[in-house]
mmCIF file with all atom_site columns, C-alpha atoms in Angstrom:
data_model
loop_
_atom_site.group_PDB
_atom_site.id
_atom_site.type_symbol
_atom_site.label_atom_id
_atom_site.label_alt_id
_atom_site.label_comp_id
_atom_site.label_asym_id
_atom_site.label_entity_id
_atom_site.label_seq_id
_atom_site.pdbx_PDB_ins_code
_atom_site.Cartn_x
_atom_site.Cartn_y
_atom_site.Cartn_z
_atom_site.occupancy
_atom_site.B_iso_or_equiv
_atom_site.pdbx_formal_charge
_atom_site.auth_seq_id
_atom_site.auth_comp_id
_atom_site.auth_asym_id
_atom_site.auth_atom_id
_atom_site.pdbx_PDB_model_num
ATOM 1   C CA . MET A 1 1   ? -2.721 -27.212 87.942 1.00 55.00 ? 1   MET A CA 1
ATOM 2   C CA . SER A 1 2   ? -3.360 -30.757 88.682 1.00 67.00 ? 2   SER A CA 1
ATOM 3   C CA . ALA A 1 3   ? -0.745 -33.400 89.577 1.00 64.00 ? 3   ALA A CA 1
ATOM 4   C CA . THR A 1 4   ? -1.014 -34.989 86.074 1.00 68.00 ? 4   THR A CA 1
ATOM 5   C CA . ALA A 1 5   ? -0.588 -31.537 84.464 1.00 73.00 ? 5   ALA A CA 1
ATOM 6   C CA . LYS A 1 6   ? 2.539  -30.901 86.478 1.00 77.00 ? 6   LYS A CA 1
ATOM 7   C CA . LEU A 1 7   ? 3.965  -34.318 85.716 1.00 71.00 ? 7   LEU A CA 1
ATOM 8   C CA . THR A 1 8   ? 3.426  -33.686 81.983 1.00 77.00 ? 8   THR A CA 1
ATOM 9   C CA . ALA A 1 9   ? 5.264  -30.323 82.178 1.00 82.00 ? 9   ALA A CA 1
ATOM 10  C CA . VAL A 1 10  ? 8.170  -31.951 84.065 1.00 76.00 ? 10  VAL A CA 1
ATOM 11  C CA . GLU A 1 11  ? 8.448  -34.829 81.711 1.00 76.00 ? 11  GLU A CA 1
ATOM 12  C CA . SER A 1 12  ? 8.224  -32.711 78.707 1.00 80.00 ? 12  SER A CA 1
ATOM 13  C CA . LYS A 1 13  ? 11.224 -30.608 79.912 1.00 82.00 ? 13  LYS A CA 1
ATOM 14  C CA . LEU A 1 14  ? 13.093 -33.786 80.558 1.00 75.00 ? 14  LEU A CA 1
ATOM 15  C CA . LEU A 1 15  ? 12.443 -35.200 77.228 1.00 79.00 ? 15  LEU A CA 1
ATOM 16  C CA . VAL A 1 16  ? 13.496 -32.042 75.428 1.00 76.00 ? 16  VAL A CA 1
ATOM 17  C CA . ARG A 1 17  ? 16.809 -32.063 77.394 1.00 80.00 ? 17  ARG A CA 1
ATOM 18  C CA . GLU A 1 18  ? 17.433 -35.660 76.617 1.00 79.00 ? 18  GLU A CA 1
ATOM 19  C CA . PRO A 1 19  ? 20.161 -35.942 73.878 1.00 76.00 ? 19  PRO A CA 1
ATOM 20  C CA . GLY A 1 20  ? 18.430 -38.923 72.476 1.00 77.00 ? 20  GLY A CA 1
ATOM 21  C CA . SER A 1 21  ? 15.458 -36.974 71.573 1.00 84.00 ? 21  SER A CA 1
ATOM 22  C CA . LEU A 1 22  ? 17.581 -34.652 69.249 1.00 85.00 ? 22  LEU A CA 1
ATOM 23  C CA . PHE A 1 23  ? 19.046 -37.752 67.635 1.00 87.00 ? 23  PHE A CA 1
ATOM 24  C CA . THR A 1 24  ? 15.830 -39.269 66.752 1.00 88.00 ? 24  THR A CA 1
ATOM 25  C CA . VAL A 1 25  ? 15.053 -36.044 64.839 1.00 89.00 ? 25  VAL A CA 1
ATOM 26  C CA . VAL A 1 26  ? 18.417 -35.225 63.408 1.00 91.00 ? 26  VAL A CA 1
ATOM 27  C CA . ILE A 1 27  ? 19.477 -38.562 62.160 1.00 93.00 ? 27  ILE A CA 1
ATOM 28  C CA . PRO A 1 28  ? 16.561 -39.226 59.934 1.00 94.00 ? 28  PRO A CA 1
ATOM 29  C CA . LEU A 1 29  ? 16.829 -35.502 58.632 1.00 93.00 ? 29  LEU A CA 1
ATOM 30  C CA . PHE A 1 30  ? 20.531 -36.054 57.918 1.00 93.00 ? 30  PHE A CA 1
ATOM 31  C CA . VAL A 1 31  ? 19.823 -39.122 55.963 1.00 92.00 ? 31  VAL A CA 1
ATOM 32  C CA . LEU A 1 32  ? 16.947 -37.461 54.092 1.00 93.00 ? 32  LEU A CA 1
ATOM 33  C CA . ILE A 1 33  ? 19.093 -34.313 53.128 1.00 91.00 ? 33  ILE A CA 1
ATOM 34  C CA . VAL A 1 34  ? 22.312 -36.315 52.212 1.00 89.00 ? 34  VAL A CA 1
ATOM 35  C CA . PHE A 1 35  ? 20.484 -38.666 49.859 1.00 88.00 ? 35  PHE A CA 1
ATOM 36  C CA . GLY A 1 36  ? 17.571 -36.563 48.921 1.00 84.00 ? 36  GLY A CA 1
ATOM 37  C CA . SER A 1 37  ? 19.922 -34.042 47.296 1.00 78.00 ? 37  SER A CA 1
ATOM 38  C CA . SER A 1 38  ? 20.891 -36.672 44.543 1.00 76.00 ? 38  SER A CA 1
ATOM 39  C CA . ILE A 1 39  ? 17.317 -38.240 44.223 1.00 75.00 ? 39  ILE A CA 1
ATOM 40  C CA . GLY A 1 40  ? 14.617 -36.835 42.024 1.00 75.00 ? 40  GLY A CA 1
ATOM 41  C CA . PRO A 1 41  ? 11.412 -35.489 43.483 1.00 73.00 ? 41  PRO A CA 1
ATOM 42  C CA . ASP A 1 42  ? 9.438  -38.454 42.104 1.00 78.00 ? 42  ASP A CA 1
ATOM 43  C CA . ASP A 1 43  ? 11.224 -40.717 44.356 1.00 83.00 ? 43  ASP A CA 1
ATOM 44  C CA . THR A 1 44  ? 8.835  -42.811 46.448 1.00 85.00 ? 44  THR A CA 1
ATOM 45  C CA . THR A 1 45  ? 11.435 -44.680 48.730 1.00 89.00 ? 45  THR A CA 1
ATOM 46  C CA . LEU A 1 46  ? 13.358 -42.179 50.602 1.00 90.00 ? 46  LEU A CA 1
ATOM 47  C CA . LEU A 1 47  ? 10.660 -40.576 52.651 1.00 92.00 ? 47  LEU A CA 1
ATOM 48  C CA . PRO A 1 48  ? 9.122  -43.855 53.679 1.00 93.00 ? 48  PRO A CA 1
ATOM 49  C CA . MET A 1 49  ? 12.582 -45.066 54.823 1.00 94.00 ? 49  MET A CA 1
ATOM 50  C CA . THR A 1 50  ? 13.484 -42.031 56.885 1.00 95.00 ? 50  THR A CA 1
ATOM 51  C CA . ILE A 1 51  ? 10.113 -41.857 58.651 1.00 96.00 ? 51  ILE A CA 1
ATOM 52  C CA . ALA A 1 52  ? 10.571 -45.641 59.457 1.00 96.00 ? 52  ALA A CA 1
ATOM 53  C CA . ILE A 1 53  ? 14.030 -44.873 60.741 1.00 96.00 ? 53  ILE A CA 1
ATOM 54  C CA . ALA A 1 54  ? 12.693 -42.152 63.051 1.00 95.00 ? 54  ALA A CA 1
ATOM 55  C CA . ILE A 1 55  ? 9.830  -44.274 64.450 1.00 96.00 ? 55  ILE A CA 1
ATOM 56  C CA . GLY A 1 56  ? 12.208 -47.078 64.884 1.00 95.00 ? 56  GLY A CA 1
ATOM 57  C CA . LEU A 1 57  ? 14.625 -44.896 67.007 1.00 94.00 ? 57  LEU A CA 1
ATOM 58  C CA . VAL A 1 58  ? 11.866 -43.685 69.182 1.00 94.00 ? 58  VAL A CA 1
ATOM 59  C CA . GLY A 1 59  ? 10.234 -47.030 69.652 1.00 94.00 ? 59  GLY A CA 1
ATOM 60  C CA . LEU A 1 60  ? 13.185 -49.253 70.219 1.00 94.00 ? 60  LEU A CA 1
ATOM 61  C CA . TYR A 1 61  ? 15.725 -46.799 71.842 1.00 91.00 ? 61  TYR A CA 1
ATOM 62  C CA . LEU A 1 62  ? 14.438 -43.777 73.481 1.00 91.00 ? 62  LEU A CA 1
ATOM 63  C CA . MET A 1 63  ? 11.225 -44.936 74.915 1.00 90.00 ? 63  MET A CA 1
ATOM 64  C CA . PRO A 1 64  ? 12.220 -48.411 76.529 1.00 91.00 ? 64  PRO A CA 1
ATOM 65  C CA . THR A 1 65  ? 15.383 -46.823 77.948 1.00 90.00 ? 65  THR A CA 1
ATOM 66  C CA . ALA A 1 66  ? 13.473 -44.040 79.636 1.00 87.00 ? 66  ALA A CA 1
ATOM 67  C CA . LEU A 1 67  ? 10.906 -46.336 81.127 1.00 86.00 ? 67  LEU A CA 1
ATOM 68  C CA . ALA A 1 68  ? 13.385 -48.983 82.211 1.00 88.00 ? 68  ALA A CA 1
ATOM 69  C CA . THR A 1 69  ? 15.393 -46.214 83.850 1.00 87.00 ? 69  THR A CA 1
ATOM 70  C CA . TYR A 1 70  ? 12.459 -44.943 85.895 1.00 83.00 ? 70  TYR A CA 1
ATOM 71  C CA . ARG A 1 71  ? 11.902 -48.417 87.208 1.00 81.00 ? 71  ARG A CA 1
ATOM 72  C CA . GLU A 1 72  ? 15.542 -49.073 87.907 1.00 83.00 ? 72  GLU A CA 1
ATOM 73  C CA . LYS A 1 73  ? 15.865 -45.983 89.861 1.00 83.00 ? 73  LYS A CA 1
ATOM 74  C CA . GLY A 1 74  ? 12.699 -46.633 91.991 1.00 81.00 ? 74  GLY A CA 1
ATOM 75  C CA . ILE A 1 75  ? 10.759 -43.642 90.712 1.00 77.00 ? 75  ILE A CA 1
ATOM 76  C CA . LEU A 1 76  ? 7.772  -45.748 89.661 1.00 72.00 ? 76  LEU A CA 1
ATOM 77  C CA . ARG A 1 77  ? 7.860  -47.357 93.322 1.00 74.00 ? 77  ARG A CA 1
ATOM 78  C CA . ARG A 1 78  ? 8.028  -43.920 94.902 1.00 75.00 ? 78  ARG A CA 1
ATOM 79  C CA . LEU A 1 79  ? 5.255  -42.524 92.794 1.00 68.00 ? 79  LEU A CA 1
ATOM 80  C CA . SER A 1 80  ? 2.846  -45.054 94.297 1.00 64.00 ? 80  SER A CA 1
ATOM 81  C CA . THR A 1 81  ? 2.969  -43.161 97.599 1.00 67.00 ? 81  THR A CA 1
ATOM 82  C CA . THR A 1 82  ? 1.886  -39.919 95.807 1.00 66.00 ? 82  THR A CA 1
ATOM 83  C CA . PRO A 1 83  ? -1.364 -38.629 94.286 1.00 65.00 ? 83  PRO A CA 1
ATOM 84  C CA . VAL A 1 84  ? 0.350  -39.491 90.930 1.00 63.00 ? 84  VAL A CA 1
ATOM 85  C CA . ARG A 1 85  ? 0.126  -43.115 90.148 1.00 64.00 ? 85  ARG A CA 1
ATOM 86  C CA . PRO A 1 86  ? 2.882  -44.926 88.381 1.00 60.00 ? 86  PRO A CA 1
ATOM 87  C CA . ALA A 1 87  ? 0.389  -45.738 85.505 1.00 66.00 ? 87  ALA A CA 1
ATOM 88  C CA . SER A 1 88  ? 0.125  -41.900 85.018 1.00 71.00 ? 88  SER A CA 1
ATOM 89  C CA . LEU A 1 89  ? 3.767  -41.607 84.430 1.00 71.00 ? 89  LEU A CA 1
ATOM 90  C CA . LEU A 1 90  ? 3.699  -44.402 81.836 1.00 78.00 ? 90  LEU A CA 1
ATOM 91  C CA . VAL A 1 91  ? 0.660  -42.821 80.009 1.00 81.00 ? 91  VAL A CA 1
ATOM 92  C CA . VAL A 1 92  ? 2.421  -39.380 79.889 1.00 83.00 ? 92  VAL A CA 1
ATOM 93  C CA . GLN A 1 93  ? 5.586  -40.902 78.621 1.00 83.00 ? 93  GLN A CA 1
ATOM 94  C CA . LEU A 1 94  ? 3.800  -42.721 75.796 1.00 86.00 ? 94  LEU A CA 1
ATOM 95  C CA . ILE A 1 95  ? 1.986  -39.560 74.742 1.00 89.00 ? 95  ILE A CA 1
ATOM 96  C CA . LEU A 1 96  ? 5.233  -37.529 74.817 1.00 90.00 ? 96  LEU A CA 1
ATOM 97  C CA . GLN A 1 97  ? 7.076  -40.119 72.883 1.00 91.00 ? 97  GLN A CA 1
ATOM 98  C CA . PHE A 1 98  ? 4.306  -40.182 70.199 1.00 93.00 ? 98  PHE A CA 1
ATOM 99  C CA . VAL A 1 99  ? 4.429  -36.433 70.024 1.00 93.00 ? 99  VAL A CA 1
ATOM 100 C CA . LEU A 1 100 ? 8.128  -36.734 69.447 1.00 93.00 ? 100 LEU A CA 1
ATOM 101 C CA . ALA A 1 101 ? 7.421  -39.109 66.818 1.00 94.00 ? 101 ALA A CA 1
ATOM 102 C CA . LEU A 1 102 ? 4.947  -36.765 65.173 1.00 94.00 ? 102 LEU A CA 1
ATOM 103 C CA . ALA A 1 103 ? 7.507  -33.854 65.370 1.00 93.00 ? 103 ALA A CA 1
ATOM 104 C CA . SER A 1 104 ? 10.225 -35.968 63.647 1.00 94.00 ? 104 SER A CA 1
ATOM 105 C CA . CYS A 1 105 ? 7.834  -37.037 60.965 1.00 95.00 ? 105 CYS A CA 1
ATOM 106 C CA . GLY A 1 106 ? 6.576  -33.446 60.584 1.00 94.00 ? 106 GLY A CA 1
ATOM 107 C CA . ALA A 1 107 ? 10.153 -32.117 60.143 1.00 94.00 ? 107 ALA A CA 1
ATOM 108 C CA . LEU A 1 108 ? 10.876 -34.853 57.525 1.00 94.00 ? 108 LEU A CA 1
ATOM 109 C CA . LEU A 1 109 ? 7.717  -33.963 55.553 1.00 93.00 ? 109 LEU A CA 1
ATOM 110 C CA . ALA A 1 110 ? 8.454  -30.182 55.717 1.00 93.00 ? 110 ALA A CA 1
ATOM 111 C CA . VAL A 1 111 ? 11.967 -30.484 54.569 1.00 93.00 ? 111 VAL A CA 1
ATOM 112 C CA . ALA A 1 112 ? 11.175 -32.906 51.843 1.00 91.00 ? 112 ALA A CA 1
ATOM 113 C CA . GLY A 1 113 ? 8.309  -30.869 50.508 1.00 87.00 ? 113 GLY A CA 1
ATOM 114 C CA . THR A 1 114 ? 9.842  -27.461 50.766 1.00 88.00 ? 114 THR A CA 1
ATOM 115 C CA . VAL A 1 115 ? 13.588 -27.921 50.413 1.00 87.00 ? 115 VAL A CA 1
ATOM 116 C CA . LEU A 1 116 ? 13.793 -31.092 48.232 1.00 88.00 ? 116 LEU A CA 1
ATOM 117 C CA . GLY A 1 117 ? 10.493 -30.767 46.348 1.00 86.00 ? 117 GLY A CA 1
ATOM 118 C CA . ALA A 1 118 ? 9.853  -34.427 47.098 1.00 86.00 ? 118 ALA A CA 1
ATOM 119 C CA . ARG A 1 119 ? 6.527  -36.071 46.483 1.00 83.00 ? 119 ARG A CA 1
ATOM 120 C CA . LEU A 1 120 ? 4.155  -36.094 49.426 1.00 86.00 ? 120 LEU A CA 1
ATOM 121 C CA . PRO A 1 121 ? 1.380  -38.691 50.050 1.00 87.00 ? 121 PRO A CA 1
ATOM 122 C CA . ALA A 1 122 ? -1.819 -37.925 47.988 1.00 81.00 ? 122 ALA A CA 1
ATOM 123 C CA . ASN A 1 123 ? -4.046 -39.698 50.478 1.00 90.00 ? 123 ASN A CA 1
ATOM 124 C CA . ALA A 1 124 ? -3.532 -38.204 53.813 1.00 92.00 ? 124 ALA A CA 1
ATOM 125 C CA . LEU A 1 125 ? -6.091 -40.337 55.644 1.00 94.00 ? 125 LEU A CA 1
ATOM 126 C CA . THR A 1 126 ? -4.356 -43.525 54.510 1.00 95.00 ? 126 THR A CA 1
ATOM 127 C CA . PHE A 1 127 ? -0.980 -42.196 55.595 1.00 96.00 ? 127 PHE A CA 1
ATOM 128 C CA . ILE A 1 128 ? -2.213 -41.242 59.047 1.00 95.00 ? 128 ILE A CA 1
ATOM 129 C CA . ALA A 1 129 ? -3.675 -44.704 59.407 1.00 96.00 ? 129 ALA A CA 1
ATOM 130 C CA . VAL A 1 130 ? -0.498 -46.385 58.449 1.00 97.00 ? 130 VAL A CA 1
ATOM 131 C CA . PHE A 1 131 ? 1.632  -44.015 60.595 1.00 97.00 ? 131 PHE A CA 1
ATOM 132 C CA . VAL A 1 132 ? -0.467 -44.548 63.762 1.00 96.00 ? 132 VAL A CA 1
ATOM 133 C CA . LEU A 1 133 ? -0.543 -48.459 63.119 1.00 96.00 ? 133 LEU A CA 1
ATOM 134 C CA . GLY A 1 134 ? 3.181  -48.629 62.438 1.00 96.00 ? 134 GLY A CA 1
ATOM 135 C CA . THR A 1 135 ? 4.043  -46.370 65.437 1.00 96.00 ? 135 THR A CA 1
ATOM 136 C CA . ALA A 1 136 ? 1.754  -48.493 67.654 1.00 96.00 ? 136 ALA A CA 1
ATOM 137 C CA . SER A 1 137 ? 3.585  -51.717 66.615 1.00 96.00 ? 137 SER A CA 1
ATOM 138 C CA . MET A 1 138 ? 7.058  -50.321 67.339 1.00 96.00 ? 138 MET A CA 1
ATOM 139 C CA . PHE A 1 139 ? 5.948  -48.799 70.667 1.00 95.00 ? 139 PHE A CA 1
ATOM 140 C CA . ALA A 1 140 ? 4.651  -52.182 71.672 1.00 94.00 ? 140 ALA A CA 1
ATOM 141 C CA . ILE A 1 141 ? 8.083  -53.756 71.178 1.00 95.00 ? 141 ILE A CA 1
ATOM 142 C CA . GLY A 1 142 ? 9.549  -50.769 73.199 1.00 94.00 ? 142 GLY A CA 1
ATOM 143 C CA . LEU A 1 143 ? 7.189  -51.405 76.029 1.00 91.00 ? 143 LEU A CA 1
ATOM 144 C CA . LEU A 1 144 ? 8.060  -55.150 76.050 1.00 93.00 ? 144 LEU A CA 1
ATOM 145 C CA . ILE A 1 145 ? 11.792 -54.158 76.174 1.00 94.00 ? 145 ILE A CA 1
ATOM 146 C CA . ALA A 1 146 ? 11.118 -51.863 79.085 1.00 90.00 ? 146 ALA A CA 1
ATOM 147 C CA . ALA A 1 147 ? 9.167  -54.598 80.869 1.00 88.00 ? 147 ALA A CA 1
ATOM 148 C CA . LEU A 1 148 ? 11.942 -57.240 80.557 1.00 90.00 ? 148 LEU A CA 1
ATOM 149 C CA . ALA A 1 149 ? 15.102 -55.047 80.730 1.00 91.00 ? 149 ALA A CA 1
ATOM 150 C CA . PRO A 1 150 ? 16.623 -54.810 84.326 1.00 87.00 ? 150 PRO A CA 1
ATOM 151 C CA . SER A 1 151 ? 18.085 -51.408 83.812 1.00 90.00 ? 151 SER A CA 1
ATOM 152 C CA . GLY A 1 152 ? 18.020 -48.406 81.484 1.00 89.00 ? 152 GLY A CA 1
ATOM 153 C CA . ARG A 1 153 ? 21.300 -49.447 80.066 1.00 91.00 ? 153 ARG A CA 1
ATOM 154 C CA . ALA A 1 154 ? 20.190 -53.027 79.388 1.00 93.00 ? 154 ALA A CA 1
ATOM 155 C CA . ALA A 1 155 ? 16.984 -51.591 77.524 1.00 93.00 ? 155 ALA A CA 1
ATOM 156 C CA . ASN A 1 156 ? 19.280 -49.457 75.536 1.00 90.00 ? 156 ASN A CA 1
ATOM 157 C CA . GLY A 1 157 ? 21.393 -52.322 74.578 1.00 93.00 ? 157 GLY A CA 1
ATOM 158 C CA . ILE A 1 158 ? 18.561 -54.586 73.747 1.00 94.00 ? 158 ILE A CA 1
ATOM 159 C CA . GLY A 1 159 ? 16.871 -51.836 71.641 1.00 93.00 ? 159 GLY A CA 1
ATOM 160 C CA . VAL A 1 160 ? 20.022 -51.310 69.626 1.00 90.00 ? 160 VAL A CA 1
ATOM 161 C CA . LEU A 1 161 ? 20.483 -55.127 69.065 1.00 93.00 ? 161 LEU A CA 1
ATOM 162 C CA . LEU A 1 162 ? 17.087 -55.351 67.874 1.00 94.00 ? 162 LEU A CA 1
ATOM 163 C CA . TYR A 1 163 ? 16.955 -52.193 65.819 1.00 94.00 ? 163 TYR A CA 1
ATOM 164 C CA . PHE A 1 164 ? 19.825 -52.961 63.359 1.00 93.00 ? 164 PHE A CA 1
ATOM 165 C CA . PRO A 1 165 ? 18.822 -56.470 62.197 1.00 94.00 ? 165 PRO A CA 1
ATOM 166 C CA . MET A 1 166 ? 15.172 -55.231 61.956 1.00 95.00 ? 166 MET A CA 1
ATOM 167 C CA . ALA A 1 167 ? 16.249 -52.008 60.101 1.00 94.00 ? 167 ALA A CA 1
ATOM 168 C CA . TYR A 1 168 ? 18.323 -54.240 57.612 1.00 94.00 ? 168 TYR A CA 1
ATOM 169 C CA . LEU A 1 169 ? 15.432 -56.620 56.913 1.00 95.00 ? 169 LEU A CA 1
ATOM 170 C CA . ALA A 1 170 ? 13.051 -53.690 56.637 1.00 94.00 ? 170 ALA A CA 1
ATOM 171 C CA . GLY A 1 171 ? 15.154 -52.209 53.778 1.00 92.00 ? 171 GLY A CA 1
ATOM 172 C CA . LEU A 1 172 ? 16.268 -49.175 55.774 1.00 92.00 ? 172 LEU A CA 1
ATOM 173 C CA . MET A 1 173 ? 20.050 -49.824 55.206 1.00 89.00 ? 173 MET A CA 1
ATOM 174 C CA . GLN A 1 174 ? 19.850 -50.537 51.486 1.00 85.00 ? 174 GLN A CA 1
ATOM 175 C CA . PRO A 1 175 ? 17.015 -50.576 49.032 1.00 83.00 ? 175 PRO A CA 1
ATOM 176 C CA . VAL A 1 176 ? 14.971 -53.727 49.055 1.00 86.00 ? 176 VAL A CA 1
ATOM 177 C CA . SER A 1 177 ? 15.615 -54.085 45.323 1.00 84.00 ? 177 SER A CA 1
ATOM 178 C CA . GLN A 1 178 ? 19.171 -54.867 46.052 1.00 87.00 ? 178 GLN A CA 1
ATOM 179 C CA . MET A 1 179 ? 18.380 -57.509 48.826 1.00 90.00 ? 179 MET A CA 1
ATOM 180 C CA . PRO A 1 180 ? 17.723 -61.107 48.289 1.00 91.00 ? 180 PRO A CA 1
ATOM 181 C CA . ALA A 1 181 ? 14.096 -61.857 47.742 1.00 91.00 ? 181 ALA A CA 1
ATOM 182 C CA . ILE A 1 182 ? 13.828 -64.147 50.809 1.00 94.00 ? 182 ILE A CA 1
ATOM 183 C CA . LEU A 1 183 ? 15.161 -61.599 53.165 1.00 93.00 ? 183 LEU A CA 1
ATOM 184 C CA . VAL A 1 184 ? 12.639 -59.013 51.772 1.00 91.00 ? 184 VAL A CA 1
ATOM 185 C CA . ARG A 1 185 ? 9.904  -61.417 52.391 1.00 93.00 ? 185 ARG A CA 1
ATOM 186 C CA . ILE A 1 186 ? 11.101 -62.155 55.945 1.00 94.00 ? 186 ILE A CA 1
ATOM 187 C CA . GLY A 1 187 ? 11.434 -58.298 56.477 1.00 94.00 ? 187 GLY A CA 1
ATOM 188 C CA . GLU A 1 188 ? 7.834  -57.697 55.619 1.00 93.00 ? 188 GLU A CA 1
ATOM 189 C CA . PHE A 1 189 ? 6.760  -59.758 58.578 1.00 95.00 ? 189 PHE A CA 1
ATOM 190 C CA . THR A 1 190 ? 8.604  -57.602 61.008 1.00 96.00 ? 190 THR A CA 1
ATOM 191 C CA . PRO A 1 191 ? 6.797  -54.507 62.309 1.00 96.00 ? 191 PRO A CA 1
ATOM 192 C CA . LEU A 1 192 ? 9.306  -52.094 60.821 1.00 96.00 ? 192 LEU A CA 1
ATOM 193 C CA . GLY A 1 193 ? 9.374  -53.889 57.362 1.00 96.00 ? 193 GLY A CA 1
ATOM 194 C CA . ALA A 1 194 ? 5.592  -53.816 57.186 1.00 97.00 ? 194 ALA A CA 1
ATOM 195 C CA . PHE A 1 195 ? 5.667  -50.293 58.310 1.00 97.00 ? 195 PHE A CA 1
ATOM 196 C CA . ARG A 1 196 ? 8.220  -49.124 55.606 1.00 96.00 ? 196 ARG A CA 1
ATOM 197 C CA . GLN A 1 197 ? 6.532  -51.096 52.889 1.00 96.00 ? 197 GLN A CA 1
ATOM 198 C CA . SER A 1 198 ? 2.989  -49.764 53.838 1.00 96.00 ? 198 SER A CA 1
ATOM 199 C CA . LEU A 1 199 ? 4.368  -46.203 53.707 1.00 96.00 ? 199 LEU A CA 1
ATOM 200 C CA . GLN A 1 200 ? 5.888  -46.814 50.218 1.00 94.00 ? 200 GLN A CA 1
ATOM 201 C CA . ASP A 1 201 ? 2.610  -48.133 49.033 1.00 95.00 ? 201 ASP A CA 1
ATOM 202 C CA . VAL A 1 202 ? 1.036  -44.916 50.093 1.00 95.00 ? 202 VAL A CA 1
ATOM 203 C CA . TRP A 1 203 ? 3.647  -42.849 48.500 1.00 93.00 ? 203 TRP A CA 1
ATOM 204 C CA . GLU A 1 204 ? 3.076  -44.674 45.259 1.00 91.00 ? 204 GLU A CA 1
ATOM 205 C CA . GLY A 1 205 ? -0.590 -43.924 45.421 1.00 90.00 ? 205 GLY A CA 1
ATOM 206 C CA . THR A 1 206 ? -1.551 -47.598 46.006 1.00 92.00 ? 206 THR A CA 1
ATOM 207 C CA . ALA A 1 207 ? -3.471 -49.269 48.866 1.00 93.00 ? 207 ALA A CA 1
ATOM 208 C CA . PRO A 1 208 ? -1.381 -50.781 51.477 1.00 95.00 ? 208 PRO A CA 1
ATOM 209 C CA . ASP A 1 209 ? -1.376 -54.644 51.551 1.00 95.00 ? 209 ASP A CA 1
ATOM 210 C CA . PRO A 1 210 ? -4.053 -55.691 54.028 1.00 96.00 ? 210 PRO A CA 1
ATOM 211 C CA . VAL A 1 211 ? -1.548 -58.489 55.077 1.00 97.00 ? 211 VAL A CA 1
ATOM 212 C CA . LEU A 1 212 ? 1.110  -55.978 56.123 1.00 97.00 ? 212 LEU A CA 1
ATOM 213 C CA . LEU A 1 213 ? -1.502 -53.913 57.928 1.00 97.00 ? 213 LEU A CA 1
ATOM 214 C CA . GLY A 1 214 ? -2.481 -57.031 59.777 1.00 97.00 ? 214 GLY A CA 1
ATOM 215 C CA . VAL A 1 215 ? 1.157  -57.702 60.692 1.00 97.00 ? 215 VAL A CA 1
ATOM 216 C CA . MET A 1 216 ? 1.444  -54.341 62.324 1.00 97.00 ? 216 MET A CA 1
ATOM 217 C CA . ALA A 1 217 ? -1.804 -54.705 64.152 1.00 97.00 ? 217 ALA A CA 1
ATOM 218 C CA . ALA A 1 218 ? -0.862 -58.190 65.390 1.00 97.00 ? 218 ALA A CA 1
ATOM 219 C CA . TYR A 1 219 ? 2.390  -56.842 66.664 1.00 97.00 ? 219 TYR A CA 1
ATOM 220 C CA . ALA A 1 220 ? 0.683  -53.819 68.253 1.00 95.00 ? 220 ALA A CA 1
ATOM 221 C CA . VAL A 1 221 ? -1.904 -56.068 70.252 1.00 95.00 ? 221 VAL A CA 1
ATOM 222 C CA . VAL A 1 222 ? -0.064 -59.246 71.057 1.00 96.00 ? 222 VAL A CA 1
ATOM 223 C CA . VAL A 1 223 ? 3.190  -57.613 72.143 1.00 94.00 ? 223 VAL A CA 1
ATOM 224 C CA . SER A 1 224 ? 1.312  -54.912 74.144 1.00 91.00 ? 224 SER A CA 1
ATOM 225 C CA . ILE A 1 225 ? -0.484 -57.609 76.039 1.00 92.00 ? 225 ILE A CA 1
ATOM 226 C CA . ALA A 1 226 ? 2.880  -59.390 76.755 1.00 92.00 ? 226 ALA A CA 1
ATOM 227 C CA . ALA A 1 227 ? 4.432  -56.120 77.819 1.00 88.00 ? 227 ALA A CA 1
ATOM 228 C CA . ALA A 1 228 ? 1.460  -55.523 80.328 1.00 84.00 ? 228 ALA A CA 1
ATOM 229 C CA . ARG A 1 229 ? 1.796  -59.012 81.531 1.00 88.00 ? 229 ARG A CA 1
ATOM 230 C CA . PHE A 1 230 ? 5.508  -58.814 82.307 1.00 86.00 ? 230 PHE A CA 1
ATOM 231 C CA . PHE A 1 231 ? 5.902  -55.215 83.333 1.00 80.00 ? 231 PHE A CA 1
ATOM 232 C CA . ARG A 1 232 ? 7.256  -54.662 86.917 1.00 75.00 ? 232 ARG A CA 1
ATOM 233 C CA . TRP A 1 233 ? 6.825  -51.411 88.810 1.00 69.00 ? 233 TRP A CA 1
ATOM 234 C CA . GLU A 1 234 ? 10.038 -52.060 90.837 1.00 70.00 ? 234 GLU A CA 1
#
């Protein structure tokens, strides 16, 4: 087994044992089941909301905390003296976090489709494209948090402080129909808001707004470049 394969196996075990991994799956499922039981199968808002909640938790909470903790404890520095380069750990972490995001999304779709009888997206390719773009934009912000935070605890705090205002503006705490129009418009220019609205467009059978897709792409590219620029190995 290669060094990278061994690293992947170890990191997978650590991720599974991390309580935060369970929360990123359970919390969106809890919201879906509690509210989905009182919403009809034709609803097009709840599933996009819960998927956005799941990706937001992984991108803003779990991933930056893990990466900042590795740097704080000197793990990245020590890896530089082994055959496994520090960059390999970052790549493995990103892949595993993306797999976790997929698992959370898959659980939501499975429960919604089989237990709640909810509508699933008719255009699978468009859904996949929006999901990947939205996840990339949220992961980019998580990488920037990890790059700037001096410790895992600080990364956790920054992620939480960013998540709640962003979640509110994105319409994850209350339906956008009950929010002031100006806040809804501002929320659409956040990565989480653009993601949630694009997902809802997919569920409603319409093409996502190209402007919102551009917002997510811009965050994914620009913030990732900033994260790479400021990231410190130790």
